[in-house]
Structures are given as structure tokens and as C-alpha cells.
Amino acid sequence: MASTLEKFIHSLDLRALPRVLQIQSGIYCQDREAKPIKKWKGSLRIELFLFLLFEQVGARALSSVYEMFGNECSLSTGEVIKIIGFKINKLIASICENNEVSQLSDKVELPLNFPGLYKIVADKTPYVSIEEIARKVSIGPTRFGHPCFYSAEDIKLANFTIKHDEKIVFNSVEEVHGTMVVNCVVVRNNQSHFFTLPLSQEGEFYECEDDQIYTLKEIAEWKIPKCRNRIVKLSNTLHMCDSSNPLPENFDGCLILMPVYEVQAVMKSRNDIVHILSDLDVEVKDVTDCYDISSFLQPLSLEDIFERTSKEFPMVAEIMEGPSGNEKPYNLLSTGKEIVIYKKYQAARVLASEMRSDPSKRHYLIPMSYKGKFKRRPREFPTAYDLEIARSEKEHLHVVATKAFTSPHKELFSVSVGDQFLVQQCQTSEVLYEGRKKLIDVLACEQILSDSYKKVLLPMYMEGGFVEVIHDKKQYQLSEICKEFHLPFNVKVSVRDLSIEKDVLAAAPGLQFEEEITDSYLLISSASSPVESWEIPVYRLNMLVHLLNKDVQTVVPPVTRTTVEEVSEEKYYMLRRYENLTLHPPPRPPKKPTTAAPPGFAVPKQSASGVLQAPKNFYIDTTKKLCSDQAADVLELQVSCQNDLVHRENKDVTGKATLVETTVTKGLTRNYEVEEEEEEEHDYSYIDENIIENIRKEFHGASIRNEHSDSKGRRAFLWSCHATDPLSEFLSASG
């Protein structure tokens, strides 16, 4: 029975692929911008051309002709294609009123990268069986693939009963003893109870309310059931020009989303992959049961290749659809090229990010085979808790304070800007709080004085600011850094990797090594000229190949070239999304009672997730207003500090002014960006510990007259931003 392509794809289960379809009828045109013009409407010249063509060759010879992504294709009546995959390409949105499409709204087309965060409105239409849920709802290994439902009635199992309206989390679908089941879990009294439900289980199952927020792309990939539309509510404002926003001005209501799929297909007449939109105006018929599906080429993804046994390697493959990119090896992986895949394996990488504050910050995955060398750069620590994480037994962590902190307890130390410390260890200390003695976690340090050391205790909850003082000028290999230091770790390339044609890391102003990860790779080379081999990531490279029945000339792969992989912002956050954070910082200090915020302070805006976010350049903006009459002096001292740090022979700080907290931080970090580059090796300036004392003295001499008026207001504002009294909670928990 024939149906439209759109109706067929909307009802098709991914697990039923591949399917063989026969084109029945249809006329369609698609231009290079992928804007559909159904039935050639709106063009008198084309209508005349079709009329003449119809007169000469007859209706049955008329094809469905379209052009998409620059690839022209003709789907003639009777043509047979094999569907190998499909995904949502875009969404058609309509304004929703009372769970129905508004009669006054037009349908708008939304790309998957359309800005904004959205909350899902639970579907009120019940599912009649577990099989229907498994067939229509995406269930997968990620947190997006764990949908939640509740039953309208109790479900009795062998060992316990699932109560009606109880939240059931669907984790995965698998076959157990010949029966397809869904692995589920319910949580009762903070305890998880695991069980399975067969697909044959019937009942009334409703979708649970979801309090999470998602991007449009995440909703499209995981949260739109088959054969159903999805209602979403805009959770935050859009960051785009009004002229390019297809939604009404100040819109904050609900939208009904209808997906348009992009279908991947294989044709007998072509060796590449054909992409077809599901709203293509053709009729198709499923002929899978009566057609030899092996007569088509078998496209394989890199994941499919990786799942093959090690004995099947090496193998020769032809690229059916290659990745985009001008850098090696991606420029070698074009459609139609033959490659040799030697082996599969797991390899270690270091995830690194540029040390920039602007949005253009880039991210890299660096292999352990990288032959360049690095020099250390100072790390910044926002709290005393971060100092505890960063300290090591190999060397004492030496830091200088860039932000003042007044301790609420006389037993603990109050920090001034410019104070230097050697971090020792974490311990507990007894403090007097509300007339009672409490034990709290503190950080034991040694304050560095002019001619001696003083043991001090810093509260672990302290919100300060510290910059590392580096005495080590050694050049390190990547493997040495991972072995000897805790990540995250700040570095700068001092000797670039000469084996790489263009070492992108050498041009970075600074790098932060964030974490070491293990990922899956395939080792490949060109089949025609196997001079060098390359590692390609399995899960971050969209590429389809088909295997060729050819013998590999050389089983031993040629020399492997080192490749630094640049990852996009989206892939970077996917790599870090499931990071296991085993350490959690203690509560922040308590707020101080205030009647009104000091003038010049702007209350931070609350993000969509409900977490308070500090505005950018907070201290720069506020201190300009608090100390506007001293701005010229601040600038003078900042410039002189930077000159001191670059030219270490000049030990005198010439400025005399009040120094605010951010000025010290910038003065200590920006000088690292001033460097003299040689052809292969660079020379850098480091913080000279002798200069720190000059900075501290200069600050104290100039700012003592403002200390009482400024710091009290700043602390009162910062602590007033918290809605609760976290120190009380922290002391209660620890006591």
C-alpha cells in the first residue's frame, strides 16, 4: 500500500532499518538553499516546461527531480532506494493555545541551532503498552534517553508492586531469555529498585512532568516521540536580532513542534549517500519483503567498523560520505577515496582550552605523542578550597592573594591583598560560633613575611582570590605533566612540535589542561599512497564507508602522524558533561544584614537554571564607581606593575595609588602574554617573588585610607546575594 514519504518516515522505527522503498509518483523541486517548492508552483516558465515534457514523454516518465546540498538526484517512478537512516533536520513550530494550534498563528521553520532553552510539556495522551513506549520514545544510554512515565493503575510484579502515579524511569531495552523487556527503576525513600517490564505489558502510561531545560537540538534528538508532536515552553529569552526572530516579539508561551526528517538513502545507480527531506512530495511503497536487500551497497559508520572483531583488521574501504574540513587527515577523506583501516584501539588524550575570557576560546584534544614542550603558567584560585585541591606533596604551592577577606572568627586569619602563603594541608579547627564551639575544616598555611614565616589558618569556605607564584622554569613533555601534577594545569608552549605542519597550540596565548580522557580511534591511511597513517576519532567524525573485497598490500601501518584535534563548543561540553565530580566545595560565607545595597552595585541576574551568576567584570565595574577619583592612579600603578613583571631587573614600583583587587590579578597574569618568540623556542617572563613584596607594600601604603569604607560595602553586597545562611548549614552539618 502506497503512502507519502512523510507519513512513512513518521511511523518508521529506527530498529526496523534498513527498508527498501519503491517510488510510486510525485513531482518536486529542491534548490541549493534547501527551500522546498512543492509541485513547481509559482513559476510559469517551469509549468510550461512540464506541460511540454508531459506531452512528449507521457505522465509515467515524469520524475521527481530535486537538488539538495549541491547534489542533484532524480527519483523516477519505479525507482528503488534503500533507507539506511533518518534524523530530524528542522522543526515546524506553531503557537500553542490550550494544547492546540492557534488559529491565528502561522507556521514557522526553526533550525535545530535556534537559540533558547525550553521546558517540555508532558503529553496528556496515554500510551497503551510498554511496546508502544519503546517503539515511539527514544530510550538510550545518555541522561536524555531515560524517559519517565507513570501508570494509571498498580502494576504487580513478582517481588513488589509499582503503585499508580509512581514515577518509573526507563533506562534501556534488551532481550532477556528470548523476551524483549525494558530495564526500569523506581526510587523509594532514597533507595533505587530495579526491575524489568516486558513489552507486552499493557495499561495506561502517562508521561511524567519534566523540570529540566533543553536546547532545541536536544529536544529534536531525544524528546520528540514518533507519530506525535511535542509541546514545549520557552524558558529563557532569545539572544538574537528581532529582525531574524520568526517568533512574535516578547514571546514566552508554548510551541507545538512538528519534525521534518532528513532521510539517508542508497541508490543502485550511485556510490554515495543521497539525502532526502521527509516532506518531499512523493508516494512510496515498502517492498523490503520482496526485494534482495544485499544487492545494494552496505554503508557502515565508524562505530560499525569499531564493533568488528580485531581479527577482521586490516581492511580496505571506500568512502561513501566523508567529513568536512580542510585540515589533515579530513581533507584526504573525500567521497570516493579508498582507505586502509589497520586497527582499532583506545588512546589517551588531554582535553585543553585556551586561556581566554572572550567567547572565541578554542578547545583541543592533545595526544600523548605530542612532541612539543610546555612551560608552566600561574594558576588562579577563587577559593581556599581550590588551593587544597591543587596542592601536591612534590612541592609547596606558593600563592599571592589578589582579593581581601575578613574572617568572621578571631581564630582564623584575615587576608589582605598582596599577602603570600605556602599552602600546607587541610585540617580541622575549633571556632566560637553563636556562643558555642564548633569544628570546621580549615586550610593550614604559612604566611611569608619579610624575614620569617607565620602559621595561619584560612577557612575552607573562604571566597578569596589567589594567583600562583611559579619558581619552576623547567620545560615539560605532556606525559610528564600528567604524571607529576594535578589537572587542571596552566601551561604555554615553549617548543612547538616540529612533526606537525601547523602546530595550532604554539599560537595559543596560554592553555589549561583540564582533564585526561580515553577515547576510541581507528588507524587509517590512503590505499593508493600509504606513506603515513592517521588516527581518526570514532564518535566525533561523521563518515560512512563500504568495505571492498581487496587485499591489504602492507599489514604493518606506516608512521603515524600526530594530530591535535580541535573540538567544537558543543562537542567540548559533551566530553565534559558526564565528568564525575567527587569533590564538592563547602558552603559559602554567610550574608551580612544590610538595609540596602551600596551605590554602584548591580544585582546579578538569575540564570534560567536558578543559579546566581555574577555579572562580567563585576569588580572592574563597581570599583570604578567606588574609586572613580583614583582611576588615573590605579592605571598608573597597573602599568608599572606589568613593566616590573616583564623586565625583572627593574625592581621599583613607581605608581602611588589605591589598587583594587582585579588590578592585581590582571597585573600578575597579563605579563605572561608578553614574550619574545624565537624561531623554534620561546622565552617567557615569570612572576619574580621579590616583586610581590613591592606590590603588597604599595597597595597597603595607598589603600589603607579606603579599606574601611570600601571592603565593608563589597563584602556586604557579595554575602547579601545568597538567599540562605550557608555557613550556618555548614557548621550544623560539621557539628
XYZ file of C-alpha atoms in Angstrom:
735
model
C 0.000 0.000 0.000
C 1.435 3.363 -1.082
C 1.780 6.314 1.291
C 3.509 9.668 1.307
C 7.181 9.665 2.250
C 6.404 11.946 5.191
C 3.796 9.605 6.632
C 6.038 6.580 6.138
C 9.074 8.150 7.875
C 6.984 9.465 10.792
C 5.755 5.948 11.531
C 9.081 4.164 10.854
C 11.025 2.631 13.745
C 14.802 3.069 13.549
C 15.243 -0.538 14.640
C 13.370 -1.667 11.511
C 16.069 -0.255 9.197
C 17.135 -0.751 6.516
C 13.973 -0.611 4.400
C 13.630 -0.791 0.624
C 11.164 1.653 -0.938
C 9.804 1.935 -4.460
C 8.904 5.387 -5.785
C 5.267 5.468 -6.911
C 4.676 9.059 -8.057
C 5.423 12.694 -7.308
C 6.818 15.961 -8.615
C 9.204 18.059 -6.519
C 11.963 20.609 -6.794
C 14.579 21.486 -4.184
C 17.040 24.370 -4.638
C 20.560 24.673 -3.204
C 19.304 26.514 -0.144
C 17.023 23.546 0.610
C 13.806 25.600 0.358
C 11.035 23.341 -0.957
C 8.917 24.432 -3.916
C 6.189 21.817 -3.989
C 4.730 20.833 -7.322
C 6.779 23.557 -9.070
C 4.289 26.233 -8.007
C 4.928 29.896 -8.660
C 6.932 29.616 -11.886
C 5.116 29.965 -15.239
C 8.255 29.023 -17.195
C 8.666 25.720 -15.312
C 4.955 24.931 -15.614
C 5.215 25.396 -19.392
C 8.289 23.160 -19.475
C 6.438 20.422 -17.579
C 3.450 20.676 -19.894
C 5.638 20.218 -22.971
C 7.500 17.344 -21.290
C 4.207 15.688 -20.381
C 3.008 15.992 -23.978
C 6.175 14.325 -25.368
C 7.034 11.515 -22.932
C 3.831 10.906 -21.014
C 2.987 11.103 -17.347
C 4.690 7.873 -16.228
C 8.119 9.063 -17.410
C 7.916 12.199 -15.304
C 10.404 12.028 -12.425
C 10.644 13.616 -9.012
C 13.629 15.897 -9.591
C 15.254 17.838 -6.798
C 18.567 19.260 -5.731
C 19.792 19.256 -2.135
C 23.136 20.272 -0.607
C 24.512 20.681 -4.131
C 23.798 17.035 -5.113
C 21.384 16.615 -7.976
C 19.269 13.491 -7.999
C 16.339 12.120 -9.977
C 13.774 9.799 -8.417
C 11.904 8.252 -11.320
C 8.652 6.415 -10.924
C 9.542 2.793 -10.198
C 12.980 3.718 -8.775
C 14.063 1.567 -5.816
C 16.025 3.070 -2.905
C 17.254 1.667 0.410
C 16.625 3.785 3.527
C 19.576 3.399 5.919
C 18.847 6.149 8.427
C 16.998 9.336 9.194
C 17.275 12.198 11.649
C 15.401 15.411 12.353
C 16.634 18.165 10.051
C 14.419 21.041 11.190
C 11.249 21.754 13.112
C 7.993 23.360 12.068
C 6.631 25.363 15.004
C 3.160 26.708 15.686
C 1.991 28.765 18.644
C 0.056 26.586 21.075
C -3.134 27.612 22.862
C -4.920 25.087 25.134
C -2.776 22.248 23.751
C -3.935 23.045 20.219
C -2.507 25.009 17.322
C -3.572 28.645 17.468
C -5.851 29.572 14.582
C -4.202 32.991 14.292
C -0.571 31.836 14.125
C 1.461 30.953 11.063
C 3.796 28.002 10.965
C 7.449 28.965 11.218
C 10.534 26.946 10.390
C 13.096 26.602 13.213
C 16.609 25.246 12.651
C 17.996 22.919 15.311
C 20.506 25.559 16.425
C 17.740 28.091 17.075
C 18.706 29.870 20.332
C 16.881 29.470 23.595
C 16.224 26.912 26.318
C 12.939 25.058 26.530
C 10.904 23.045 29.017
C 8.892 20.066 27.866
C 5.140 19.977 28.441
C 4.079 16.455 29.404
C 1.980 14.663 26.789
C -1.554 14.101 28.095
C -2.317 11.309 25.604
C -1.632 7.916 27.239
C 0.435 5.074 25.816
C -1.453 1.770 25.830
C 1.536 -0.569 26.276
C 5.234 -0.719 27.072
C 5.788 -1.793 23.466
C 4.295 1.496 22.221
C 6.597 3.462 24.521
C 9.672 1.522 23.354
C 8.675 1.994 19.708
C 7.867 5.706 19.812
C 10.104 7.149 22.557
C 13.907 7.405 22.420
C 15.486 5.203 25.108
C 19.269 5.263 25.219
C 22.439 5.265 27.341
C 22.637 9.035 27.987
C 20.642 11.013 30.552
C 18.443 12.299 27.700
C 17.450 8.727 26.889
C 15.832 7.960 30.255
C 12.171 8.953 29.842
C 9.841 8.827 32.852
C 6.263 7.528 32.903
C 3.645 6.614 35.475
C 0.878 4.039 35.331
C -2.764 4.863 35.946
C -3.108 1.583 37.855
C -0.928 -0.530 40.136
C 1.417 -2.994 38.428
C 2.063 -6.188 40.384
C 5.480 -7.765 39.869
C 6.978 -10.920 41.335
C 8.657 -9.253 44.306
C 6.881 -5.903 44.713
C 4.137 -3.686 43.344
C 4.535 -0.475 41.373
C 1.977 1.950 42.703
C -0.183 4.034 40.433
C 1.185 7.518 39.750
C 4.655 6.310 40.822
C 7.479 7.631 38.650
C 9.091 4.891 36.514
C 12.414 5.623 34.800
C 13.035 3.691 31.565
C 16.780 3.000 31.205
C 17.271 0.583 28.299
C 15.676 -2.066 26.084
C 17.177 -5.551 25.835
C 16.339 -9.190 25.196
C 16.190 -11.492 28.239
C 15.647 -15.227 27.668
C 14.070 -14.560 24.293
C 11.722 -11.845 25.562
C 12.148 -8.121 24.864
C 11.991 -6.123 28.095
C 12.636 -2.598 29.329
C 15.022 -2.111 32.255
C 13.342 0.257 34.719
C 13.917 1.787 38.131
C 11.762 3.454 40.766
C 13.099 5.413 43.739
C 11.505 4.978 47.167
C 12.897 6.536 50.340
C 16.113 7.430 48.522
C 16.606 3.780 47.513
C 16.555 2.591 43.891
C 14.583 -0.526 42.995
C 15.454 -2.104 39.643
C 13.110 -4.317 37.633
C 12.081 -5.174 34.075
C 8.797 -4.746 32.244
C 8.005 -6.862 29.166
C 6.989 -5.054 26.005
C 3.713 -6.964 26.141
C 2.724 -5.190 29.384
C -0.477 -3.251 28.745
C -2.110 -0.413 30.629
C -2.389 3.370 30.616
C 1.018 5.018 30.836
C 1.378 8.791 31.020
C 4.449 10.920 30.567
C 5.773 12.490 33.797
C 6.381 16.194 34.160
C 9.970 17.131 33.269
C 11.540 20.028 35.164
C 14.756 20.008 33.115
C 15.563 22.530 30.384
C 16.854 21.571 26.926
C 18.137 23.095 23.738
C 16.070 22.669 20.602
C 18.648 20.218 19.247
C 18.444 18.034 22.367
C 14.658 18.005 22.146
C 14.800 17.045 18.474
C 17.225 14.181 19.081
C 15.671 12.709 22.226
C 12.351 14.185 23.237
C 10.005 14.028 20.224
C 8.075 10.719 20.103
C 7.337 9.054 16.791
C 3.940 9.920 15.279
C 3.412 12.623 17.914
C 4.090 16.318 18.121
C 5.876 17.884 21.065
C 4.709 20.913 23.045
C 7.482 22.986 24.615
C 7.578 26.190 26.641
C 10.249 28.818 26.134
C 12.285 29.014 29.333
C 14.575 31.975 28.647
C 14.805 34.983 26.378
C 16.232 34.666 22.902
C 19.613 36.183 22.103
C 19.108 37.248 18.519
C 18.118 40.246 16.474
C 14.394 40.951 16.319
C 14.568 41.023 12.528
C 15.757 37.410 12.374
C 13.432 36.081 15.073
C 10.460 34.295 13.439
C 8.523 34.227 16.722
C 6.358 37.129 17.922
C 8.027 39.884 19.926
C 8.480 39.074 23.645
C 7.009 35.624 23.078
C 7.173 33.420 26.182
C 4.385 30.913 25.543
C 4.210 27.354 24.258
C 5.068 25.967 20.828
C 3.915 22.824 19.064
C 6.886 21.276 17.252
C 6.493 19.044 14.203
C 9.706 17.418 12.938
C 10.927 17.326 9.344
C 13.333 14.419 8.856
C 16.379 14.121 6.657
C 16.456 10.639 5.159
C 19.700 8.884 4.224
C 19.299 6.539 1.295
C 21.347 4.380 -1.067
C 20.600 4.092 -4.797
C 21.850 1.415 -7.142
C 22.991 3.982 -9.674
C 25.222 5.862 -7.194
C 28.104 5.066 -4.826
C 27.396 7.901 -2.399
C 24.676 8.673 0.129
C 21.553 10.520 -1.009
C 19.868 12.942 1.436
C 16.112 13.440 1.100
C 13.792 15.573 3.246
C 10.733 13.739 4.528
C 8.377 16.438 3.192
C 9.380 15.508 -0.355
C 6.108 15.289 -2.299
C 6.367 11.678 -3.445
C 4.489 8.498 -2.743
C 6.414 5.371 -1.778
C 5.743 1.700 -1.201
C 7.629 -0.588 1.184
C 8.954 -3.559 -0.860
C 11.546 -4.828 1.650
C 9.985 -8.286 1.996
C 10.095 -8.987 -1.732
C 13.452 -7.448 -2.629
C 17.059 -8.654 -2.340
C 18.441 -6.075 0.062
C 22.012 -7.372 -0.364
C 22.057 -6.048 -3.929
C 22.619 -2.547 -2.507
C 25.895 -1.251 -1.136
C 26.187 -1.679 2.640
C 27.143 1.672 4.256
C 28.996 1.394 7.550
C 29.650 4.117 10.096
C 32.900 4.342 12.034
C 31.018 2.901 15.025
C 30.065 -0.117 12.887
C 33.705 -0.604 11.890
C 34.861 -0.293 15.501
C 32.428 -3.002 16.618
C 34.066 -5.547 14.320
C 36.483 -8.079 15.806
C 40.210 -7.360 15.818
C 40.804 -10.383 13.564
C 38.974 -8.653 10.703
C 41.578 -5.862 10.540
C 43.196 -4.562 8.380
C 40.530 -3.885 5.750
C 40.062 -1.725 2.639
C 37.057 0.603 2.412
C 35.685 3.221 0.040
C 34.303 6.444 1.477
C 30.638 6.960 0.661
C 30.265 10.153 2.678
C 33.269 11.967 4.060
C 33.656 14.575 6.812
C 34.065 18.291 6.216
C 37.332 20.065 6.971
C 40.441 21.377 5.242
C 42.996 20.090 7.747
C 44.684 16.703 7.511
C 43.515 13.992 7.604
C 39.974 15.247 6.928
C 40.896 16.704 3.532
C 42.033 13.218 2.488
C 38.702 11.592 3.408
C 36.635 12.778 0.461
C 33.817 10.799 -1.123
C 35.084 8.052 -3.446
C 38.563 7.745 -1.875
C 39.814 4.312 -0.817
C 41.432 3.931 2.601
C 43.096 1.151 4.592
C 41.835 0.671 8.157
C 44.635 -1.056 10.081
C 43.294 -1.461 13.607
C 41.034 -0.184 16.363
C 42.125 0.810 19.858
C 41.654 3.106 22.834
C 44.016 6.076 23.175
C 44.570 8.745 25.823
C 44.063 12.438 25.141
C 44.353 15.606 27.216
C 41.430 17.995 26.916
C 42.789 21.555 26.811
C 41.247 25.004 26.402
C 42.749 28.343 25.521
C 43.156 30.746 28.428
C 40.895 33.482 27.128
C 37.974 35.320 28.647
C 36.239 36.031 25.332
C 33.758 33.657 23.631
C 36.262 32.752 20.888
C 38.089 30.383 23.235
C 39.095 27.187 21.410
C 39.302 23.625 22.729
C 41.706 20.837 21.793
C 42.335 17.141 22.323
C 46.104 16.622 22.531
C 47.577 13.135 22.008
C 50.292 11.808 24.294
C 52.538 11.567 21.231
C 52.721 15.365 21.017
C 56.436 16.223 20.873
C 56.276 19.880 21.867
C 57.332 21.196 25.258
C 55.496 23.335 27.779
C 56.354 25.831 30.484
C 54.162 26.383 33.485
C 51.910 29.384 33.813
C 50.333 30.654 37.034
C 47.002 29.255 38.073
C 44.221 31.325 39.612
C 42.262 30.021 42.595
C 38.941 31.641 43.556
C 38.636 29.915 46.970
C 40.753 28.306 49.665
C 39.073 25.029 48.742
C 40.681 25.223 45.291
C 44.084 25.590 46.958
C 43.501 22.335 48.824
C 42.655 20.524 45.580
C 45.691 21.912 43.757
C 48.329 21.305 46.420
C 50.744 18.387 45.982
C 53.340 16.569 48.024
C 56.024 17.245 45.425
C 56.276 20.988 46.027
C 54.765 23.681 48.214
C 52.062 25.673 46.471
C 53.110 29.336 46.673
C 50.330 31.874 46.099
C 49.718 35.602 46.472
C 46.327 36.983 47.492
C 44.577 39.193 44.951
C 41.431 39.811 46.991
C 40.915 40.791 50.618
C 38.960 38.633 53.066
C 37.963 39.465 56.632
C 37.430 36.401 58.806
C 34.268 36.353 60.972
C 36.238 34.403 63.636
C 39.230 35.635 65.599
C 40.742 32.133 65.476
C 41.108 32.374 61.688
C 43.260 34.661 59.596
C 42.051 37.731 57.688
C 43.699 38.120 54.287
C 44.891 41.343 52.683
C 45.716 41.863 49.019
C 49.368 41.043 48.406
C 49.743 38.529 51.264
C 51.828 35.495 50.285
C 51.235 31.956 51.522
C 52.746 28.496 51.311
C 49.856 26.011 51.339
C 50.371 23.176 53.829
C 47.398 20.888 54.459
C 43.706 20.631 55.299
C 42.773 20.146 58.943
C 40.010 20.946 61.436
C 39.935 23.837 63.862
C 37.678 24.883 66.727
C 35.901 28.225 66.387
C 33.359 30.057 68.507
C 30.030 30.401 66.698
C 26.878 31.810 68.342
C 28.327 31.123 71.793
C 29.183 27.502 71.008
C 32.410 25.875 69.902
C 32.313 24.181 66.526
C 34.808 22.176 64.492
C 35.200 23.366 60.898
C 37.561 22.498 58.043
C 40.415 24.939 57.566
C 43.495 25.213 55.373
C 46.801 25.438 57.225
C 49.249 27.810 55.516
C 52.473 29.645 56.207
C 52.327 33.362 55.577
C 55.569 34.616 54.048
C 56.811 37.700 55.854
C 59.883 39.798 55.074
C 62.248 37.683 57.173
C 60.148 34.895 58.667
C 57.125 32.634 58.309
C 53.871 32.763 60.261
C 51.481 29.817 60.622
C 47.902 30.828 59.809
C 44.565 29.105 59.266
C 42.230 30.004 56.405
C 38.572 28.909 56.458
C 37.875 26.390 53.739
C 34.722 28.280 52.729
C 36.760 31.446 52.178
C 35.916 33.258 48.964
C 39.204 34.917 48.211
C 41.402 35.184 45.199
C 44.889 33.779 44.732
C 47.453 33.652 41.937
C 50.202 31.056 41.876
C 53.837 32.167 42.093
C 55.998 29.935 39.878
C 59.613 29.155 40.733
C 59.868 26.225 38.295
C 61.198 27.205 34.835
C 61.635 23.659 33.539
C 60.207 22.621 30.156
C 57.887 19.625 30.366
C 56.626 16.976 27.980
C 52.874 16.354 28.018
C 53.271 12.932 29.652
C 55.410 14.429 32.443
C 52.753 17.000 33.305
C 50.023 14.350 33.501
C 52.221 12.195 35.726
C 53.597 14.825 38.122
C 50.792 17.395 38.532
C 47.088 17.582 39.260
C 44.796 18.780 36.483
C 43.620 21.443 35.727
C 47.067 22.873 34.982
C 48.104 26.043 33.108
C 50.885 25.986 30.513
C 52.283 27.733 27.450
C 54.013 26.036 24.512
C 57.734 26.800 24.721
C 58.907 24.470 21.934
C 56.438 23.589 19.211
C 56.053 20.111 17.698
C 58.151 20.161 14.512
C 56.469 16.997 13.188
C 53.189 18.912 12.800
C 52.932 21.092 9.713
C 50.920 23.722 11.585
C 51.052 23.467 15.369
C 47.919 25.327 16.496
C 48.920 25.037 20.149
C 52.018 27.199 19.646
C 49.876 30.199 18.712
C 47.683 29.956 21.823
C 48.338 32.667 24.453
C 48.054 30.001 27.131
C 46.461 26.599 27.656
C 44.666 24.993 30.547
C 44.930 21.207 30.663
C 41.523 20.295 32.076
C 41.402 16.516 32.230
C 42.766 13.330 30.711
C 40.275 11.221 28.783
C 40.343 7.896 26.925
C 38.621 7.648 23.558
C 38.161 5.215 20.656
C 40.193 5.567 17.447
C 40.799 3.884 14.093
C 44.218 3.922 12.427
C 43.907 4.609 8.692
C 45.973 5.519 5.637
C 45.377 6.186 1.960
C 45.084 2.968 -0.075
C 46.755 4.480 -3.147
C 49.751 6.046 -1.352
C 50.195 4.639 2.176
C 53.070 6.939 3.176
C 51.683 7.926 6.576
C 48.841 6.857 8.830
C 46.361 8.886 10.891
C 44.230 8.398 13.969
C 40.578 9.302 13.443
C 38.038 9.526 16.320
C 35.197 7.038 16.125
C 32.475 9.009 17.901
C 33.193 12.568 16.728
C 33.581 12.006 12.982
C 30.508 11.611 10.774
C 31.651 9.340 7.981
C 30.198 6.396 6.027
C 32.184 3.755 4.140
C 31.576 0.447 2.431
C 34.064 -2.419 2.549
C 35.875 -3.587 -0.565
C 36.948 -7.140 -1.273
C 40.605 -6.208 -1.703
C 43.784 -7.450 -0.090
C 45.875 -5.050 2.008
C 49.330 -4.630 0.469
C 51.159 -3.946 3.763
C 49.810 -5.207 7.075
C 52.192 -3.011 9.085
C 50.899 0.583 9.129
C 53.233 3.412 8.070
C 54.466 6.047 10.513
C 51.612 7.617 12.488
C 51.306 11.386 12.275
C 50.445 13.354 15.396
C 47.194 15.282 15.100
C 45.907 17.866 17.554
C 42.134 17.703 17.239
C 40.187 20.918 17.661
C 36.733 20.248 19.094
C 33.696 22.468 18.770
C 31.973 24.079 21.730
C 29.156 21.538 21.552
C 31.488 18.530 21.479
C 33.593 20.035 24.250
C 30.632 20.167 26.608
C 29.574 16.669 25.584
C 33.052 15.444 26.551
C 32.795 17.146 29.954
C 29.085 16.640 30.582
C 29.427 13.327 32.421
C 32.560 14.214 34.358
C 32.406 12.589 37.781
C 32.785 15.356 40.333
C 33.699 13.518 43.526
C 34.736 16.655 45.415
C 32.298 19.400 46.299
C 33.212 22.796 47.748
C 31.949 23.753 51.200
C 29.169 26.338 51.672
C 29.871 29.983 51.026
C 30.237 32.506 53.883
C 27.072 33.911 55.479
C 25.417 37.041 54.291
C 25.685 40.221 56.337
C 22.440 42.024 57.272
C 22.107 45.123 55.124
C 19.289 47.569 54.600
C 20.217 48.450 51.038
C 22.885 47.617 48.511
C 25.760 50.123 48.306
C 25.539 52.575 45.404
C 27.183 51.430 42.213
C 26.429 47.740 42.665
C 24.231 45.890 40.208
C 22.340 42.859 41.488
C 23.362 39.750 39.495
C 20.778 38.403 37.122
C 19.389 34.961 37.762
C 20.024 32.381 35.070
C 17.463 30.016 33.612
C 18.635 27.257 35.931
C 18.066 29.378 39.009
C 21.754 29.709 39.904
C 23.048 33.173 40.651
C 25.523 34.327 38.046
C 27.971 37.138 38.719
C 27.953 39.813 36.011
C 31.031 40.064 33.821
C 33.823 42.292 35.089
C 31.949 42.789 38.368
C 34.843 44.224 40.315
C 36.003 46.368 37.430
C 32.590 47.989 37.094
C 31.943 48.515 40.805
C 35.366 49.700 41.819
C 35.351 52.262 39.050
C 32.321 53.823 40.730
C 33.646 53.448 44.248
C 37.084 54.844 43.453
C 36.444 56.967 40.385
C 38.556 59.776 41.748
C 41.545 57.421 41.890
C 41.185 55.849 38.430
C 44.228 57.552 36.997
C 46.385 56.406 39.902
C 45.119 52.812 39.536
C 46.030 52.767 35.859
C 49.471 54.190 36.602
C 50.241 51.505 39.168
C 48.901 48.714 36.953
C 51.182 49.722 34.074
C 54.188 49.990 36.368
C 53.458 46.537 37.849
C 53.317 44.985 34.401
C 56.597 46.597 33.423
C 58.189 45.225 36.572
C 56.989 41.725 35.784
C 58.278 41.797 32.214
C 61.640 43.391 32.998
C 62.779 41.698 36.161
C 65.843 43.895 36.605
C 63.612 46.895 37.354
C 62.527 46.312 40.957
C 60.856 49.656 41.714
C 57.119 50.130 41.516
C 56.704 53.799 40.602
C 52.960 54.235 40.935
C 51.395 55.502 44.137
C 47.691 54.813 44.233
C 44.866 52.706 45.506
C 44.963 49.229 43.940
C 41.684 47.340 43.574
C 41.531 43.547 43.589
C 41.178 42.970 39.863
C 44.111 45.257 39.080
C 46.466 42.957 40.976
C 45.049 39.895 39.260
C 45.452 41.395 35.806
C 48.917 42.686 36.620
C 50.043 39.230 37.678
C 48.602 37.368 34.714
C 48.796 39.669 31.710
C 52.553 39.921 31.748
C 52.694 36.285 30.724
C 51.274 37.298 27.385
C 54.337 39.482 26.709
C 57.034 37.294 25.229
C 59.850 37.200 22.720
C 59.415 34.474 20.134
C 62.384 32.771 18.540
C 62.078 30.557 15.501
C 61.522 27.309 17.414
C 61.760 28.236 21.111
C 60.196 30.998 23.139
C 61.386 32.875 26.202
C 58.923 33.885 28.897
C 58.824 36.114 31.952
C 57.659 34.682 35.246
C 56.474 36.276 38.441
C 59.537 37.179 40.466
C 58.701 36.553 44.104
C 60.779 39.613 45.091
C 58.361 41.875 43.242
C 55.343 40.613 45.169
C 56.505 42.314 48.348
C 56.779 45.638 46.500
C 53.252 45.249 45.156
C 51.915 44.384 48.593
C 53.648 47.342 50.260
C 52.479 49.693 47.502
C 48.926 48.505 47.903
C 48.903 48.839 51.694
C 50.510 52.253 51.620
C 47.975 53.640 49.176
C 44.765 51.840 50.129
C 44.774 51.855 53.925
C 42.712 55.045 53.936
C 39.975 53.358 51.871
C 39.981 49.946 53.483
C 37.162 50.558 55.963
C 34.869 52.359 53.534
C 35.243 50.034 50.555
C 35.783 46.487 51.761
C 32.841 46.563 54.160
C 30.462 47.529 51.370
C 31.817 44.939 48.960
C 31.606 42.098 51.459
C 28.118 43.113 52.490
C 26.972 43.060 48.885
C 28.571 39.722 47.999
C 27.147 37.968 51.027
C 23.730 39.522 50.568
C 23.479 37.805 47.165
C 22.862 34.460 48.883
C 19.302 33.695 49.884
C 20.264 31.404 52.767
C 22.843 31.318 55.500
C 25.247 28.655 54.132
C 27.780 28.982 56.944
C 25.105 28.052 59.478
C 24.260 24.996 57.375
C 27.934 24.124 57.065
C 28.559 24.449 60.811
C 25.435 22.483 61.651
C 26.467 19.691 59.293
C 30.033 19.575 60.570
C 28.961 19.777 64.212
